[in-house]
Protein backbone atom coordinates (compact mmCIF):
# COMPACT_ATOMS: atom_id res chain seq x y z
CA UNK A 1 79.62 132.12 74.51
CA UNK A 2 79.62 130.01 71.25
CA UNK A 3 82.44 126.78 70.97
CA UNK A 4 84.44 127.06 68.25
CA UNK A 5 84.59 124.63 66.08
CA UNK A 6 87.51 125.18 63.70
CA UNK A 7 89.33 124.24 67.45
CA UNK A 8 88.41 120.79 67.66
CA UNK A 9 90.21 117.83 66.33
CA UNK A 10 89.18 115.86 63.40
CA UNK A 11 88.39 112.83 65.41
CA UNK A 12 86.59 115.18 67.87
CA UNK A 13 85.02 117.67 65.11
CA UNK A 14 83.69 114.21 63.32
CA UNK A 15 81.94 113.09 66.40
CA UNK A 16 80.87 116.62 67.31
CA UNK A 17 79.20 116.91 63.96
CA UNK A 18 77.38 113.32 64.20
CA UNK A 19 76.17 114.95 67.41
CA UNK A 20 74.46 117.79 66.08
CA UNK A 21 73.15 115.76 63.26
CA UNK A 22 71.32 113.56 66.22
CA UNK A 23 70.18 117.10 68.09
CA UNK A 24 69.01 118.14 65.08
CA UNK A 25 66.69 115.15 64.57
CA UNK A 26 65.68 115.23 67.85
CA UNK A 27 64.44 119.08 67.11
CA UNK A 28 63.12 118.41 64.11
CA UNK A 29 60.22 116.79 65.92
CA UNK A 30 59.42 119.65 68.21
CA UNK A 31 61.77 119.39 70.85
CA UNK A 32 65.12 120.40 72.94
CA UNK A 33 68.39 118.72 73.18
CA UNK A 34 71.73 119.82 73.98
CA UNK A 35 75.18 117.74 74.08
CA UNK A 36 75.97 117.58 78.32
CA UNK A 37 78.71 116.63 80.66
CA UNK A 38 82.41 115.43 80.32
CA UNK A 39 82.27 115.74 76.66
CA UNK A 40 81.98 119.69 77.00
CA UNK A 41 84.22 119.77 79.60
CA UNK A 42 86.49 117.86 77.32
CA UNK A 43 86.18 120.55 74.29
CA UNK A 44 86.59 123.25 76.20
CA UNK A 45 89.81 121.55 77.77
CA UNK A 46 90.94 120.90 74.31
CA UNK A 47 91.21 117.19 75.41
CA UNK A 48 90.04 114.37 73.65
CA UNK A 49 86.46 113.42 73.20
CA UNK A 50 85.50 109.26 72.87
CA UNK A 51 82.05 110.08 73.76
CA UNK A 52 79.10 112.33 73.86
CA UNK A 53 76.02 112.62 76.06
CA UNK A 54 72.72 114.15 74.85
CA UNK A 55 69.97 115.28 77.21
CA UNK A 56 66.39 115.96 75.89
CA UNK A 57 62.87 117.03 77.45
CA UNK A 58 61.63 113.83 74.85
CA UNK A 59 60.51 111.03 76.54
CA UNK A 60 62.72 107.90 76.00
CA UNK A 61 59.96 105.73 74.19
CA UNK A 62 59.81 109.03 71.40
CA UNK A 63 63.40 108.56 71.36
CA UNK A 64 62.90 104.86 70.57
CA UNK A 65 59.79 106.27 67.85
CA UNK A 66 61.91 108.95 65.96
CA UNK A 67 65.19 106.89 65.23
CA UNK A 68 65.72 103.58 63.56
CA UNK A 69 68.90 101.92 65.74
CA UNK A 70 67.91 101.93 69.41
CA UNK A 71 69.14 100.16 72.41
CA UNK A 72 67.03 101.09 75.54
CA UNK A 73 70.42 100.56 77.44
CA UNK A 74 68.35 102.49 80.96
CA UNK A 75 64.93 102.76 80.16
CA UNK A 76 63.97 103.09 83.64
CA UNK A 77 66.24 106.13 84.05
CA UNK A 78 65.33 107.57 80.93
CA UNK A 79 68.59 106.92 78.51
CA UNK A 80 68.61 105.24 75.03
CA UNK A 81 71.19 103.90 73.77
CA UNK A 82 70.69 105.78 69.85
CA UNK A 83 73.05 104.22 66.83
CA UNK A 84 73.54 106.96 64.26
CA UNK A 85 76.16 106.31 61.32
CA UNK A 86 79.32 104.90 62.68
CA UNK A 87 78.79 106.25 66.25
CA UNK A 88 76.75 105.80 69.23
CA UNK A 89 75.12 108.48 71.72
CA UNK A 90 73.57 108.13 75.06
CA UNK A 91 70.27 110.01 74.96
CA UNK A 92 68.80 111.01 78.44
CA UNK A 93 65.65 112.63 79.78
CA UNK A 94 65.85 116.04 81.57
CA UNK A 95 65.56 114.53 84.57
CA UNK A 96 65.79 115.03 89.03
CA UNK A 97 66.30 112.72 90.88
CA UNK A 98 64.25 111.30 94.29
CA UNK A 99 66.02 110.27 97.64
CA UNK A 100 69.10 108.56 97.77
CA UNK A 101 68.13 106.22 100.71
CA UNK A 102 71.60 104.17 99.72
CA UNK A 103 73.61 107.06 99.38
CA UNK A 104 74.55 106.09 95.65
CA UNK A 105 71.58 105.72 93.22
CA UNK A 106 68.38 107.44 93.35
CA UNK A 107 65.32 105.40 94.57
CA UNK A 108 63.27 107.13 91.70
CA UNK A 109 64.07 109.56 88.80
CA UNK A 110 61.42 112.57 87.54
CA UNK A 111 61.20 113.65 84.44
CA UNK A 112 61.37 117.40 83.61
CA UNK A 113 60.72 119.89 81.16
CA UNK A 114 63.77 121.99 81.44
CA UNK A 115 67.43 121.83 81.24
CA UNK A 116 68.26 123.60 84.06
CA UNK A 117 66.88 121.39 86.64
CA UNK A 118 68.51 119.04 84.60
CA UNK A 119 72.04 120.08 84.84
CA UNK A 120 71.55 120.85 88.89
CA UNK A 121 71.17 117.76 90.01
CA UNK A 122 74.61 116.69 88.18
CA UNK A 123 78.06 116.70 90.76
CA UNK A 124 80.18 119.16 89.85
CA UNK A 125 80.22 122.63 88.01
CA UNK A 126 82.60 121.50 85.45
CA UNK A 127 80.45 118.66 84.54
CA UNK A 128 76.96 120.59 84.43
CA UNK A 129 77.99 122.28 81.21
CA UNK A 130 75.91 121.76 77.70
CA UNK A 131 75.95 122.74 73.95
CA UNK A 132 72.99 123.67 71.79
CA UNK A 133 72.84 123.08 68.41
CA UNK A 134 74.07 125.88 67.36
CA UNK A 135 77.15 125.90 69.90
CA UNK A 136 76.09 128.10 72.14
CA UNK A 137 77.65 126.58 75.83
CA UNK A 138 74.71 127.12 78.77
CA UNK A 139 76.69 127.51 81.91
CA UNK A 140 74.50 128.13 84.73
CA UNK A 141 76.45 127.02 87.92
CA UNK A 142 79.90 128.79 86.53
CA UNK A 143 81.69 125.65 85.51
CA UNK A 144 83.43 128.00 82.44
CA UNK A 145 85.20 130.38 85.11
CA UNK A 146 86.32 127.01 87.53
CA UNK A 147 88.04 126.01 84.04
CA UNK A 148 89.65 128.53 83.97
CA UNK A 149 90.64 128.91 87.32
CA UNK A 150 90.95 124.88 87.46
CA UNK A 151 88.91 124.18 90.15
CA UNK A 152 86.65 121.10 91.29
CA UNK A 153 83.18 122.28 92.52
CA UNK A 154 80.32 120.94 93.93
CA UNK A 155 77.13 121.91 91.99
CA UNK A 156 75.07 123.38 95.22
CA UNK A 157 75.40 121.91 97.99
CA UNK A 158 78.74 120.12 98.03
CA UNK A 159 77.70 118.12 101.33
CA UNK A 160 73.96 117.40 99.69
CA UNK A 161 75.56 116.25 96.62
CA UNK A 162 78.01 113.84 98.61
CA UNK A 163 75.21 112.63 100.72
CA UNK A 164 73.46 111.75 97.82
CA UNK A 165 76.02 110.09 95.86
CA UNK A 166 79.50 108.90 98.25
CA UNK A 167 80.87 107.92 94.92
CA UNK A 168 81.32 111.70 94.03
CA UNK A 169 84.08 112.29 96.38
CA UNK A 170 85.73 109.97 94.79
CA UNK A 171 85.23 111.20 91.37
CA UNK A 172 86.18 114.46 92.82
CA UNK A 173 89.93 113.20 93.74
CA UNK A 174 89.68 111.11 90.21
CA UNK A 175 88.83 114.52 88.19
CA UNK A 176 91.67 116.44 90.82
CA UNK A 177 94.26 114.30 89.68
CA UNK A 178 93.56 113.63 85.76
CA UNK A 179 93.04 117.29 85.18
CA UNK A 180 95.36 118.55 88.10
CA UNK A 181 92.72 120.68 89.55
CA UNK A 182 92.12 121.91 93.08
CA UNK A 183 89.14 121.20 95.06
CA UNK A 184 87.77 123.79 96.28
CA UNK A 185 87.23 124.76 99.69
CA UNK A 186 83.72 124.09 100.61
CA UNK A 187 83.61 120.87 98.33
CA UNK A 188 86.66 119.60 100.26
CA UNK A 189 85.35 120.29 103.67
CA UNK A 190 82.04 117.79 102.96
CA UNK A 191 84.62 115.16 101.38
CA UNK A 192 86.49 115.58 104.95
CA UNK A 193 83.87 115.07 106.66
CA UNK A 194 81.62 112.86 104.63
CA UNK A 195 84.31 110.09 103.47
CA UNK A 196 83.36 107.38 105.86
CA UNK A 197 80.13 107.38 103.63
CA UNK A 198 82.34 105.29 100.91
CA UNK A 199 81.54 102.23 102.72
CA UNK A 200 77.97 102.68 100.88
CA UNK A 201 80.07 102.84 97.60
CA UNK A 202 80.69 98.79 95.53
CA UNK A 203 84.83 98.10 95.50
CA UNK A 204 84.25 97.73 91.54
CA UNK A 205 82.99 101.25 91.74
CA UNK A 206 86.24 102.94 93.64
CA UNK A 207 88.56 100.25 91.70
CA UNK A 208 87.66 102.21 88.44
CA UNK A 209 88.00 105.95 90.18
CA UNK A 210 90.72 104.65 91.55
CA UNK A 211 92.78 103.61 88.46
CA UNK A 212 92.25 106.37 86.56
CA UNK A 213 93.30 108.78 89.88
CA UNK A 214 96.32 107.16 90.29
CA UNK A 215 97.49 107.54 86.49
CA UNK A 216 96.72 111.13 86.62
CA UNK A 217 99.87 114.07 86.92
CA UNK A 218 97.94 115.28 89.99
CA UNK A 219 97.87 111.78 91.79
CA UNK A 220 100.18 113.41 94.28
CA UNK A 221 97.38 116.23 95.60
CA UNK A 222 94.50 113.60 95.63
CA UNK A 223 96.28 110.91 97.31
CA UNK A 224 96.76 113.86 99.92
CA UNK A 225 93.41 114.12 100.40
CA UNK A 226 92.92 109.87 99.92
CA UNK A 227 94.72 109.45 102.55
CA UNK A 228 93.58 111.95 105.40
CA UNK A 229 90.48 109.78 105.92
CA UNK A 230 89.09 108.32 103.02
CA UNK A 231 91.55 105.34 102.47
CA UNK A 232 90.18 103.68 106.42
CA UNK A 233 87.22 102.75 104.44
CA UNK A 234 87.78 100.97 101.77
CA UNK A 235 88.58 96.98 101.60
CA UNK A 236 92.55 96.29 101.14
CA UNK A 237 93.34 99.84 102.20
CA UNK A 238 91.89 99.76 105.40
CA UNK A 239 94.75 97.39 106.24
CA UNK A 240 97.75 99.66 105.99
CA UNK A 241 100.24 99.99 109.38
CA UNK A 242 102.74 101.72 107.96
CA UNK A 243 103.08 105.29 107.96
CA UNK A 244 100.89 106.36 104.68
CA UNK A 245 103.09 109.37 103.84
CA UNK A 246 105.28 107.07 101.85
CA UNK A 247 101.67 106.10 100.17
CA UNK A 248 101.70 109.78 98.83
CA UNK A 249 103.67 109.39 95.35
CA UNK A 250 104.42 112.03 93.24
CA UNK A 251 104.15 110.77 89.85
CA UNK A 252 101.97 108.96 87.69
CA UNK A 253 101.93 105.74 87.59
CA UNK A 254 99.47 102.11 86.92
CA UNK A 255 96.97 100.71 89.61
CA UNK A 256 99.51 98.02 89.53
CA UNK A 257 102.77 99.35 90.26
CA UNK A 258 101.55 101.25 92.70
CA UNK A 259 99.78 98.42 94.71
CA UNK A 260 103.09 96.27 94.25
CA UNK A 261 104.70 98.97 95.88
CA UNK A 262 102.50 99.23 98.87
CA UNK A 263 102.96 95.02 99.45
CA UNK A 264 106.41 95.22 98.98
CA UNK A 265 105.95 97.62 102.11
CA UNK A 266 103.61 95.99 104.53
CA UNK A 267 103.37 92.80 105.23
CA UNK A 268 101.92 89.74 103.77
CA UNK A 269 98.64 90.27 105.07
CA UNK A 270 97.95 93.37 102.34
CA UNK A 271 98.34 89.78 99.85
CA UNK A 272 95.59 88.54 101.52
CA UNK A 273 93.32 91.48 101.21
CA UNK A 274 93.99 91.49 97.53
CA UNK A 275 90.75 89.19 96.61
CA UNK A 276 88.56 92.15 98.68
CA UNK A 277 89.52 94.69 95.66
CA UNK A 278 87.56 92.17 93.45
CA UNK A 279 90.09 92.52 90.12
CA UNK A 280 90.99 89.84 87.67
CA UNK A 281 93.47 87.59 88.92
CA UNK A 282 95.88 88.87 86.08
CA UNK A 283 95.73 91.76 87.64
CA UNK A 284 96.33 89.74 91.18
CA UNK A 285 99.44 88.01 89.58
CA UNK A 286 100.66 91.29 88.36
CA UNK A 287 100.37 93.47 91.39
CA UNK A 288 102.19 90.44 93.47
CA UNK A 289 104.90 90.20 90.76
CA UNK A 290 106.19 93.93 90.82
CA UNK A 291 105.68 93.52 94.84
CA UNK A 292 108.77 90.73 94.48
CA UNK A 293 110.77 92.85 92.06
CA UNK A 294 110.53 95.60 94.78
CA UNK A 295 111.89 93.16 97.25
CA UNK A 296 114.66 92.26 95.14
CA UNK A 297 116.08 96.03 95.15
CA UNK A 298 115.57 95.89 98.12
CA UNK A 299 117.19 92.37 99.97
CA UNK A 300 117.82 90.03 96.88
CA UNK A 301 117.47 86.30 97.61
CA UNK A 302 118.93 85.41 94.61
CA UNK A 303 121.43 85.91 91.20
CA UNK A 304 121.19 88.90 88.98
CA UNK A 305 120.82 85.61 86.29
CA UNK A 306 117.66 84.30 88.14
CA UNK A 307 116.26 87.80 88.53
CA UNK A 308 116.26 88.52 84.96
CA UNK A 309 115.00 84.87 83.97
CA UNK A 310 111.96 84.93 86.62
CA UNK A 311 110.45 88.60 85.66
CA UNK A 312 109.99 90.18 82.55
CA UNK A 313 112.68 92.51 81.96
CA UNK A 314 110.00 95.33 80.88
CA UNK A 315 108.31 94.60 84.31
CA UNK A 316 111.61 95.43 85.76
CA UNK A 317 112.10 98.37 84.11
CA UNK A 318 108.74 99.76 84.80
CA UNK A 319 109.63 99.32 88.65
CA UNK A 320 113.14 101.25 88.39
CA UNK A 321 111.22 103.82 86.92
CA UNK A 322 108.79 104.10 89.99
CA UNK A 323 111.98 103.74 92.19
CA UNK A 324 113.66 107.04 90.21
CA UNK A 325 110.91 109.12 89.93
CA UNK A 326 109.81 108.55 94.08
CA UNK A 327 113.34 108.53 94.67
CA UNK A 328 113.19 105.86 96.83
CA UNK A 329 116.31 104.45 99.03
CA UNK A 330 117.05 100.43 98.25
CA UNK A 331 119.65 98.44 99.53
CA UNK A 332 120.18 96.92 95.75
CA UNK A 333 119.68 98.85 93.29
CA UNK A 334 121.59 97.68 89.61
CA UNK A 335 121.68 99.41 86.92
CA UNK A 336 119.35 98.72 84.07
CA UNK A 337 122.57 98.25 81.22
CA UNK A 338 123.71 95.87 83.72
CA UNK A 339 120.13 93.58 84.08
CA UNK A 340 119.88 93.66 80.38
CA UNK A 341 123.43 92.46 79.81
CA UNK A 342 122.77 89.44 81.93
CA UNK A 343 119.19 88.54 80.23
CA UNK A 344 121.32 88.56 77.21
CA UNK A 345 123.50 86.49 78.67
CA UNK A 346 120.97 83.66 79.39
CA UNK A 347 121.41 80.10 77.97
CA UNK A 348 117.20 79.88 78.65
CA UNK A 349 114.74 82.13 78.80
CA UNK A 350 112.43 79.58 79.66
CA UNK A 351 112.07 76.25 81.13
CA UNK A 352 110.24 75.17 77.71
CA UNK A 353 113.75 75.40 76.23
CA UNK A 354 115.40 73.14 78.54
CA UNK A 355 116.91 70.13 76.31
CA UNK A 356 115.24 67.57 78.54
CA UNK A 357 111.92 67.89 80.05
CA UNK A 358 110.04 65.69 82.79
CA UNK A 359 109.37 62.18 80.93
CA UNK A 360 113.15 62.25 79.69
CA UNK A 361 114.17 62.14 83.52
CA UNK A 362 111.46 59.10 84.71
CA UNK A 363 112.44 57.32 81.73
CA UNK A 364 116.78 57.77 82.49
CA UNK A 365 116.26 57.27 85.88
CA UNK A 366 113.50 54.73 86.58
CA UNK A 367 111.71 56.68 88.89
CA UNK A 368 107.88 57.56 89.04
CA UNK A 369 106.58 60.85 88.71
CA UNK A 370 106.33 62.59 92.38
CA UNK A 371 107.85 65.70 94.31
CA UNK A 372 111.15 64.27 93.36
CA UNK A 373 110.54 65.53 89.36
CA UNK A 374 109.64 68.96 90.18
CA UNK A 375 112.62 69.77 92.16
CA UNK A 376 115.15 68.19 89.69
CA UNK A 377 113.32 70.40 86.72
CA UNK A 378 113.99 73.60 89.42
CA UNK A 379 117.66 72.37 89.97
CA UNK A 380 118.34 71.71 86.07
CA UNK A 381 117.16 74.77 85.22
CA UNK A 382 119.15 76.87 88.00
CA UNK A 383 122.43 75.14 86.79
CA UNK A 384 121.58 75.82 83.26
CA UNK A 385 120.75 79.21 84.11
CA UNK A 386 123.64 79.89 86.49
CA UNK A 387 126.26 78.42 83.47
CA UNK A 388 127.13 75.72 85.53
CA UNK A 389 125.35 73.15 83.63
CA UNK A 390 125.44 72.81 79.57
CA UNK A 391 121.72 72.79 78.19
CA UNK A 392 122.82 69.90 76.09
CA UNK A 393 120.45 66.40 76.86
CA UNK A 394 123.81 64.30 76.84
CA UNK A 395 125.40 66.21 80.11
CA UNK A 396 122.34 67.17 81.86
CA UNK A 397 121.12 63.45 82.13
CA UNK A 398 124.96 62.64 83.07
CA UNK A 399 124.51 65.38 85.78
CA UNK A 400 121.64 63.43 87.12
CA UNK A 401 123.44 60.08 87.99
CA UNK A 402 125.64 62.29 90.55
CA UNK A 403 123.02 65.19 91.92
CA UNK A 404 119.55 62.85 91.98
């Protein structure tokens, strides 16, 4: 079967094209190389492309020889990094690899003469595709039929390949969910019974398979499978009591939303675990403000006023979204018209546009800077906020004399 190009994009077909213009170098010199991996998979999928993978029986230092712009980005592995025009290509060795004594990275990689060996040590079917030069797609496990039948397979030996590698299982739920594929059988049995083997696997690691599962429209089948085993495992997760069904969403949604949602659920002690997911504390700040927007549809502790002035209104209205889509039962829910009418309603939308700020008061009232400052900043601000207090300098300082 030959790819057709008059199918592809022009972002794709521009890329494709800078491709075969590097394969074709590469020949030009005497040997093989073929465009590999999620790249086909992509083209074939008619989904976009932001990257392609070349594999070669030339030897990475020939690699370095036969093109100008090199960066030997895994040298040991046998990739080069190859610049060509505006683009950049990862160009590999036909390659097997030794043991796996870590379960996750080879202890030593061979290099081979053929593209076959190549493409079987690779995880699954729909990843062990290639391209020649002239378009031709080699397909020697039958990734082209579990396209079409949209199906996640195990190149060989799905319980091999898992033993090898733990991170593939999760991969496997990752591709499940952003393609909305089904695993098959045999390659969901080994992830059954292999997943307490994602212990071997680094949090950063799962973190990023992790993401991209949970934004995928098939989240809801892979969390399924996430949470029959896997999930007792992994640092933060490990910690759940409640029951994990609720865990099992059915929509789309970010890493963040979706970890605010399981905070707002258990207990304070998921906060703590937080740091073990090792993500930016942006990301830390995030997850634990859409956890207290959660709890405000849920048991507010304060106004509608000082809910809109606290979080983001956008932050809101991602959560209400989560809320509507799971369909989940609050004890406060408001109606979105209703939180914007009050945000417009604001006299602040921050404490920067307070008319007095913290030297004002110490200078009206005498007083050194301690505790004392910080509070009467809060209270100022929730009177302004509230419309019980004017945000003009004149009345708040008078409002001092009596409330400080």
């Amino acid at each position: 079967m030959f790819l057709e190009k008059t199918d592809l994009n022009q972002a794709t077909k521009s890329l494709f094209y800078a491709a075969q213009a590097v394969i074709h170098h590469i020949e030009s010199q005497g040997y093989k190389a073929y465009i590999v991996g999620g790249a086909v998979r992509n083209i074939l999928l008619d989904k976009p492309v932001n990257d392609i993978d070349i594999t070669t029986n030339c030897l990475p230092e020939e690699i370095i020889n036969i093109f100008d712009r090199t960066i030997p980005v895994g040298i040991e592995h046998g990739t080069v990094l190859v610049l060509w025009e505006e683009y950049q290509f990862e160009i590999t060795t036909f390659r097997k690899d030794g043991d796996y004594h870590d379960h996750r990275r080879p202890d030593q990689v061979y290099f081979v003469s053929d593209l076959k060996s190549d493409l079987k040590r690779r995880d699954f079917t729909i990843n062990a595709l290639a391209i020649d030069e002239s378009g031709e797609i080699i397909d020697y496990f039958e990734g082209q039929d579990d396209l079409l039948q949209k199906n996640i397979r195990a190149v060989g030996d799905a319980e091999q390949r898992f033993q090898e590698d733990a991170l593939r299982m999760i991969r496997a739920i990752r591709f499940q969910s952003v393609l909305n594929f089904d695993i098959e059988e045999n390659t969901l049995n080994a992830i059954h019974k292999l997943s307490p083997m994602v212990e071997h696997v680094s949090i950063e690691r799962i973190v990023i398979e992790f993401k991209k599962m949970i934004e995928g429209t098939g989240n809801s089948k892979a969390l399924q499978i996430f949470y029959q085993e896997m999930y007792r495992y992994i640092p933060f997760f490990k910690c759940l009591k409640n029951d994990i069904k609720k865990y099992q969403i059915h929509h789309a949604t970010t890493f963040e939303i979706y970890l605010g949602y399981i905070i707002f659920c258990e207990t304070n002690e998921c906060i703590k675990r937080l740091p073990n997911l090792k993500i930016s504390n942006q990301e830390k700040n995030l997850i634990k403000t859409y956890a207290d927007i959660f709890r405000y549809f849920n048991i507010p502790g304060y106004s509608i006023r000082q809910f809109v002035y606290r979080y983001e209104i956008n932050l809101i209205k991602d959560v209400l979204k989560f809320i509507h889509h799971e369909k989940l039962d609050l004890n406060n829910m408001i109606d979105i018209q209703l939180l914007k009418e009050n945000y417009h309603l604001l006299p602040i939308h921050s404490r920067s546009e307070l008319a007095i700020n913290g030297h004002d008061l110490m200078i009206h009232l005498g007083k050194k800077q301690g505790a004392w400052l910080k509070q009467t900043l809060e209270d100022i601000e929730n009177e302004v906020i509230e419309g019980r207090l004017t945000n003009n300098r004149e009345k708040i300082l008078e409002w001092t004399k009596q409330n400080v």
